[in-house]
Amino acid sequence: MSKTINVALAGAGAFGIKHLDGIQNIDGVKVVSLISRDLDKTKEVAAKYGIGHVTTDLNESLALKEVDAVILCTPTQMHAAQSIACLKAGKHVQVEIPLCDVLTQGEEVLALQQKTGLVAMVGHTRRFNPSHQYVHKKIQAGEFNIQQMDVQTYFFRRTNMNALGEPRSWTDHLLWHHAAHTVDLFAYQAGSPIVQANAVQGPIHKDLGIAMDMSIQLKAANGAICTLSLSFNNDGPLGTFFRYIGDTATYIARYDDLVQTHSKDAETPVDVSQVDVSMNGIELQDREFFAAIREGREPNSSVAQVLPCYQVLNKLEQQLNAAG
């Protein structure tokens, strides 16, 4: 494909805007349609980014012949069904994490992708952050092997607000959304499938109906282990912090920043500015999506590659349900 890739983006909230910002840096790609719930707010965002078509109905955008691909930044519960709708309409699709919150729905997406041959990718951004790419390249070069990953995913979210401090129309979830990042990244970095997984959770919030605290343990077939702590109750610092404990070094990754730790609590910053063409993980994720479309290949973080993550999440959910 040599022509411009025309994109429809669904979801003009906090994460949709991150994609719009990233796409502005990518040549040969144009967002031609914007879909979101609130028409007036969607028009405001569209005007800012020069997007000509605005609607509240995804199907209206899928009917546009000029649309080649769709990026879905919509509520979790819509992801699988909307991905299927995009593929049925003959559009390549990138869906933000998680692919699904019901495993069978994710399996349906994969089956349809395999039938159509279209590009279907999931936004597992950690695979693309320069900090994690640096570690991955070390592993691929045989210079570093993970013994343990220790991960903290912490937010202060006792009300249903998004990253912009605005009310959400849906409820976030520690297991199917936030744990998905680490479950996938651990297997990806270890280069080995997860063979053991355990989880416990705290009390269910009386209004939100979800667990606000969770602890997960993972073991890969090659012996590497991962300990993941998640909370919506943590009053700062916020975000996800990854400690890679390996056979030759210890690293701490904080989004796109990386440090190597030493004895006596010393930290040495690692320059990751040359790892890829950008320091923006979302932009790099989008670049991979569009490159896979142009080159007719499977992208990194394809539905097929990340489905094992959702199989693990499904088993963890079954554990938690059985425990009451």
Short mmCIF file of C-alpha atoms in Angstrom, two decimals:
data_model
loop_
_atom_site.label_atom_id
_atom_site.label_comp_id
_atom_site.label_asym_id
_atom_site.label_seq_id
_atom_site.Cartn_x
_atom_site.Cartn_y
_atom_site.Cartn_z
CA MET A 1 0.00 0.00 0.00
CA SER A 2 1.59 3.27 -1.13
CA LYS A 3 -1.37 5.58 -0.74
CA THR A 4 -2.35 7.42 2.41
CA ILE A 5 -3.89 5.16 5.05
CA ASN A 6 -7.22 6.68 6.06
CA VAL A 7 -8.19 6.01 9.65
CA ALA A 8 -11.36 6.19 11.70
CA LEU A 9 -10.80 6.64 15.41
CA ALA A 10 -13.50 5.68 17.91
CA GLY A 11 -13.31 7.26 21.34
CA ALA A 12 -12.36 10.92 21.68
CA GLY A 13 -11.48 10.64 25.37
CA ALA A 14 -8.10 10.75 27.09
CA PHE A 15 -6.57 7.81 25.24
CA GLY A 16 -8.08 8.66 21.88
CA ILE A 17 -6.37 12.04 22.07
CA LYS A 18 -3.03 10.33 22.79
CA HIS A 19 -3.43 8.42 19.54
CA LEU A 20 -4.39 11.56 17.63
CA ASP A 21 -1.26 13.30 18.93
CA GLY A 22 0.92 10.35 17.95
CA ILE A 23 -0.56 9.97 14.47
CA GLN A 24 0.29 13.61 13.70
CA ASN A 25 3.96 12.50 13.67
CA ILE A 26 3.43 9.62 11.23
CA ASP A 27 3.71 10.26 7.49
CA GLY A 28 1.18 8.79 5.09
CA VAL A 29 -1.63 8.44 7.65
CA LYS A 30 -4.72 10.61 7.99
CA VAL A 31 -7.59 10.44 10.47
CA VAL A 32 -10.70 11.03 8.37
CA SER A 33 -13.47 10.09 10.80
CA LEU A 34 -13.95 10.53 14.56
CA ILE A 35 -16.57 8.63 16.55
CA SER A 36 -17.58 9.26 20.16
CA ARG A 37 -20.62 9.39 22.44
CA ASP A 38 -20.94 13.15 22.94
CA LEU A 39 -21.38 14.77 19.52
CA ASP A 40 -20.54 18.33 20.61
CA LYS A 41 -17.31 17.31 22.36
CA THR A 42 -16.41 15.11 19.41
CA LYS A 43 -16.86 18.03 17.04
CA GLU A 44 -14.51 20.13 19.21
CA VAL A 45 -11.81 17.47 19.09
CA ALA A 46 -12.32 16.95 15.35
CA ALA A 47 -11.94 20.67 14.69
CA LYS A 48 -8.68 20.75 16.65
CA TYR A 49 -7.17 17.88 14.64
CA GLY A 50 -8.69 18.73 11.25
CA ILE A 51 -10.92 15.66 11.03
CA GLY A 52 -13.71 16.09 8.48
CA HIS A 53 -16.23 13.42 9.48
CA VAL A 54 -17.82 13.21 12.94
CA THR A 55 -20.43 10.77 14.20
CA THR A 56 -21.69 8.94 17.28
CA ASP A 57 -22.22 5.71 15.29
CA LEU A 58 -19.28 3.45 14.48
CA ASN A 59 -21.27 1.76 11.71
CA GLU A 60 -21.55 5.08 9.89
CA SER A 61 -17.76 5.34 9.77
CA LEU A 62 -17.37 1.68 8.75
CA ALA A 63 -19.61 2.39 5.76
CA LEU A 64 -17.15 4.98 4.44
CA LYS A 65 -15.26 3.44 1.52
CA GLU A 66 -12.24 5.64 2.07
CA VAL A 67 -11.64 4.26 5.60
CA ASP A 68 -8.86 1.65 5.55
CA ALA A 69 -8.35 1.11 9.26
CA VAL A 70 -9.94 1.76 12.63
CA ILE A 71 -8.46 2.47 16.06
CA LEU A 72 -10.80 1.67 18.94
CA CYS A 73 -10.38 3.64 22.18
CA THR A 74 -13.82 2.79 23.51
CA PRO A 75 -15.07 1.23 26.76
CA THR A 76 -13.69 -2.23 27.55
CA GLN A 77 -17.03 -3.97 27.21
CA MET A 78 -17.33 -2.85 23.56
CA HIS A 79 -13.86 -3.89 22.38
CA ALA A 80 -14.47 -7.40 21.07
CA ALA A 81 -17.82 -6.69 19.37
CA GLN A 82 -16.49 -3.52 17.74
CA SER A 83 -13.33 -5.31 16.57
CA ILE A 84 -15.52 -7.94 14.93
CA ALA A 85 -17.64 -5.23 13.28
CA CYS A 86 -14.50 -3.61 11.85
CA LEU A 87 -13.18 -6.88 10.44
CA LYS A 88 -16.57 -7.75 8.94
CA ALA A 89 -16.54 -4.34 7.24
CA GLY A 90 -13.14 -5.16 5.70
CA LYS A 91 -11.19 -2.71 7.88
CA HIS A 92 -7.90 -3.31 9.63
CA VAL A 93 -8.32 -2.73 13.36
CA GLN A 94 -6.25 -1.77 16.37
CA VAL A 95 -8.17 -2.06 19.65
CA GLU A 96 -6.95 -0.55 22.87
CA ILE A 97 -6.25 -2.87 25.76
CA PRO A 98 -7.99 -5.08 26.75
CA LEU A 99 -9.04 -7.09 23.72
CA CYS A 100 -11.96 -8.43 25.75
CA ASP A 101 -13.21 -9.09 29.27
CA VAL A 102 -14.77 -12.43 28.24
CA LEU A 103 -12.31 -14.93 26.75
CA THR A 104 -14.71 -16.44 24.22
CA GLN A 105 -15.22 -13.00 22.69
CA GLY A 106 -11.47 -12.60 22.19
CA GLU A 107 -11.35 -16.02 20.57
CA GLU A 108 -14.08 -14.90 18.15
CA VAL A 109 -11.97 -11.88 17.15
CA LEU A 110 -8.99 -14.12 16.44
CA ALA A 111 -11.05 -16.57 14.39
CA LEU A 112 -12.41 -13.76 12.22
CA GLN A 113 -8.97 -12.17 11.80
CA GLN A 114 -7.58 -15.49 10.59
CA LYS A 115 -10.47 -15.84 8.17
CA THR A 116 -10.14 -12.32 6.72
CA GLY A 117 -6.35 -11.97 6.82
CA LEU A 118 -6.73 -8.35 7.93
CA VAL A 119 -4.41 -6.77 10.46
CA ALA A 120 -5.86 -6.99 13.97
CA MET A 121 -3.70 -5.60 16.76
CA VAL A 122 -4.17 -4.92 20.47
CA GLY A 123 -2.71 -1.88 22.24
CA HIS A 124 -0.26 -3.60 24.57
CA THR A 125 1.81 -0.43 24.76
CA ARG A 126 4.48 -1.82 27.10
CA ARG A 127 5.88 -3.84 24.20
CA PHE A 128 6.62 -0.54 22.47
CA ASN A 129 7.79 1.76 25.28
CA PRO A 130 11.51 2.46 24.67
CA SER A 131 12.32 1.44 28.26
CA HIS A 132 10.91 -2.05 27.77
CA GLN A 133 12.26 -2.27 24.22
CA TYR A 134 15.77 -1.66 25.63
CA VAL A 135 15.38 -4.60 28.00
CA HIS A 136 13.89 -6.76 25.24
CA LYS A 137 16.88 -6.09 22.97
CA LYS A 138 19.23 -7.07 25.81
CA ILE A 139 17.32 -10.34 26.21
CA GLN A 140 17.36 -11.03 22.46
CA ALA A 141 21.11 -10.41 22.39
CA GLY A 142 21.64 -12.96 25.17
CA GLU A 143 22.97 -10.26 27.52
CA PHE A 144 20.16 -10.39 30.10
CA ASN A 145 17.71 -12.99 31.36
CA ILE A 146 14.81 -12.30 33.71
CA GLN A 147 14.81 -14.02 37.07
CA GLN A 148 11.92 -12.00 38.47
CA MET A 149 9.72 -9.06 37.55
CA ASP A 150 8.26 -7.05 40.42
CA VAL A 151 5.49 -4.72 39.22
CA GLN A 152 3.31 -2.13 40.93
CA THR A 153 0.24 -0.71 39.16
CA TYR A 154 -1.17 2.01 41.38
CA PHE A 155 -3.93 4.60 40.94
CA PHE A 156 -6.12 6.68 43.22
CA ARG A 157 -9.49 6.04 41.62
CA ARG A 158 -12.24 5.74 44.22
CA THR A 159 -14.66 7.48 41.88
CA ASN A 160 -15.32 6.65 38.23
CA MET A 161 -13.06 9.23 36.55
CA ASN A 162 -10.77 8.99 33.52
CA ALA A 163 -7.18 10.14 33.08
CA LEU A 164 -8.39 13.69 32.37
CA GLY A 165 -10.40 13.83 35.59
CA GLU A 166 -13.69 13.55 33.73
CA PRO A 167 -16.56 11.14 34.57
CA ARG A 168 -16.35 7.78 32.81
CA SER A 169 -19.33 6.16 31.09
CA TRP A 170 -17.96 2.71 32.04
CA THR A 171 -16.11 1.04 34.91
CA ASP A 172 -12.40 0.24 34.74
CA HIS A 173 -11.06 -3.12 35.95
CA LEU A 174 -7.78 -4.10 37.61
CA LEU A 175 -7.71 -7.66 36.20
CA TRP A 176 -8.89 -7.43 32.59
CA HIS A 177 -7.41 -3.99 31.90
CA HIS A 178 -4.44 -3.14 34.08
CA ALA A 179 -3.14 -6.63 34.84
CA ALA A 180 -3.29 -7.41 31.12
CA HIS A 181 -0.35 -5.07 30.51
CA THR A 182 1.93 -6.96 32.89
CA VAL A 183 0.71 -10.50 32.16
CA ASP A 184 1.45 -9.98 28.47
CA LEU A 185 4.73 -8.15 29.03
CA PHE A 186 6.06 -10.80 31.42
CA ALA A 187 5.55 -13.64 28.93
CA TYR A 188 6.88 -11.44 26.09
CA GLN A 189 10.05 -10.46 27.95
CA ALA A 190 10.63 -13.89 29.47
CA GLY A 191 10.21 -15.43 26.02
CA SER A 192 8.34 -18.24 27.71
CA PRO A 193 4.65 -19.04 28.25
CA ILE A 194 3.01 -18.59 31.65
CA VAL A 195 2.42 -21.99 33.26
CA GLN A 196 1.30 -20.97 36.75
CA ALA A 197 -0.88 -18.05 37.87
CA ASN A 198 -2.46 -17.18 41.21
CA ALA A 199 -4.52 -14.18 42.36
CA VAL A 200 -6.18 -12.75 45.45
CA GLN A 201 -8.26 -9.59 45.68
CA GLY A 202 -9.48 -7.18 48.32
CA PRO A 203 -13.05 -6.13 49.14
CA ILE A 204 -15.49 -5.22 46.37
CA HIS A 205 -16.27 -1.47 46.25
CA LYS A 206 -19.87 -0.84 47.30
CA ASP A 207 -20.59 1.58 44.43
CA LEU A 208 -18.21 0.58 41.62
CA GLY A 209 -18.76 -3.16 42.06
CA ILE A 210 -15.08 -4.02 41.48
CA ALA A 211 -12.13 -5.05 43.62
CA MET A 212 -9.96 -2.04 44.44
CA ASP A 213 -6.86 -4.08 45.34
CA MET A 214 -5.36 -7.22 43.81
CA SER A 215 -2.20 -9.33 43.98
CA ILE A 216 -1.06 -11.70 41.22
CA GLN A 217 1.78 -14.22 41.01
CA LEU A 218 3.01 -15.67 37.71
CA LYS A 219 5.57 -18.28 36.69
CA ALA A 220 6.88 -18.88 33.18
CA ALA A 221 7.89 -22.25 31.76
CA ASN A 222 11.56 -21.23 31.88
CA GLY A 223 11.36 -20.59 35.65
CA ALA A 224 11.09 -16.79 35.66
CA ILE A 225 8.54 -15.39 38.11
CA CYS A 226 6.50 -12.20 38.36
CA THR A 227 4.82 -10.51 41.32
CA LEU A 228 2.18 -7.90 40.46
CA SER A 229 0.44 -5.59 42.93
CA LEU A 230 -2.51 -3.48 41.74
CA SER A 231 -4.58 -0.85 43.54
CA PHE A 232 -7.15 1.86 42.92
CA ASN A 233 -6.70 2.94 46.57
CA ASN A 234 -3.11 4.17 46.39
CA ASP A 235 -2.63 7.89 47.10
CA GLY A 236 0.48 8.37 44.95
CA PRO A 237 2.81 7.99 43.23
CA LEU A 238 0.56 6.88 40.38
CA GLY A 239 1.24 4.66 37.39
CA THR A 240 3.02 1.37 36.80
CA PHE A 241 6.60 0.66 37.83
CA PHE A 242 8.51 -2.41 36.65
CA ARG A 243 11.57 -3.85 38.38
CA TYR A 244 13.46 -6.31 36.17
CA ILE A 245 15.69 -8.53 38.29
CA GLY A 246 17.99 -10.44 35.95
CA ASP A 247 21.12 -12.53 35.86
CA THR A 248 23.39 -9.63 34.87
CA ALA A 249 21.61 -6.45 36.03
CA THR A 250 18.56 -4.94 37.69
CA TYR A 251 16.47 -2.31 35.89
CA ILE A 252 13.49 -0.18 36.88
CA ALA A 253 11.21 0.98 34.06
CA ARG A 254 8.85 3.90 34.58
CA TYR A 255 6.91 4.28 31.33
CA ASP A 256 9.49 5.63 28.85
CA ASP A 257 12.25 6.08 31.45
CA LEU A 258 14.70 3.40 32.54
CA VAL A 259 17.32 3.23 35.29
CA GLN A 260 19.80 0.56 36.27
CA THR A 261 20.01 0.03 40.02
CA HIS A 262 23.07 -0.75 42.09
CA SER A 263 23.94 -1.51 45.69
CA LYS A 264 23.39 1.24 48.25
CA ASP A 265 20.21 2.36 46.44
CA ALA A 266 22.07 4.07 43.59
CA GLU A 267 20.28 4.52 40.26
CA THR A 268 21.99 5.17 36.92
CA PRO A 269 19.74 6.56 34.15
CA VAL A 270 19.81 4.50 30.94
CA ASP A 271 19.67 6.48 27.69
CA VAL A 272 16.79 5.00 25.68
CA SER A 273 16.45 7.95 23.31
CA GLN A 274 18.01 6.00 20.42
CA VAL A 275 16.07 2.76 20.93
CA ASP A 276 13.42 3.74 18.35
CA VAL A 277 12.33 6.69 16.21
CA SER A 278 10.26 8.19 19.02
CA MET A 279 10.09 8.24 22.81
CA ASN A 280 6.29 8.02 22.69
CA GLY A 281 5.06 4.46 23.24
CA ILE A 282 1.61 5.16 21.79
CA GLU A 283 3.11 6.64 18.64
CA LEU A 284 5.42 3.64 18.26
CA GLN A 285 2.46 1.31 18.73
CA ASP A 286 0.57 3.15 15.97
CA ARG A 287 3.62 3.11 13.71
CA GLU A 288 3.73 -0.69 14.02
CA PHE A 289 0.02 -0.95 13.16
CA PHE A 290 0.36 1.11 9.99
CA ALA A 291 3.63 -0.56 8.97
CA ALA A 292 1.99 -3.99 9.25
CA ILE A 293 -0.86 -2.79 7.02
CA ARG A 294 1.54 -1.45 4.39
CA GLU A 295 3.78 -4.52 4.49
CA GLY A 296 0.97 -7.08 4.63
CA ARG A 297 2.36 -8.80 7.74
CA GLU A 298 1.41 -9.71 11.28
CA PRO A 299 2.11 -6.86 13.71
CA ASN A 300 3.86 -7.11 17.06
CA SER A 301 1.01 -7.37 19.60
CA SER A 302 -1.35 -9.00 17.14
CA VAL A 303 -4.53 -10.61 18.47
CA ALA A 304 -2.91 -14.00 17.91
CA GLN A 305 0.17 -13.06 19.94
CA VAL A 306 -1.67 -11.60 22.92
CA LEU A 307 -4.54 -14.10 23.23
CA PRO A 308 -2.51 -16.27 25.69
CA CYS A 309 -2.55 -13.27 28.05
CA TYR A 310 -6.34 -13.30 28.07
CA GLN A 311 -6.37 -17.05 28.62
CA VAL A 312 -4.36 -16.43 31.80
CA LEU A 313 -6.68 -13.62 32.88
CA ASN A 314 -9.66 -15.93 32.35
CA LYS A 315 -8.09 -18.55 34.65
CA LEU A 316 -7.37 -15.89 37.27
CA GLU A 317 -10.97 -14.67 37.11
CA GLN A 318 -12.17 -18.22 37.63
CA GLN A 319 -9.89 -18.50 40.67
CA LEU A 320 -11.20 -15.26 42.15
CA ASN A 321 -14.82 -16.23 41.53
CA ALA A 322 -14.29 -19.63 43.14
CA ALA A 323 -12.79 -17.92 46.18
CA GLY A 324 -15.90 -15.75 46.50
#
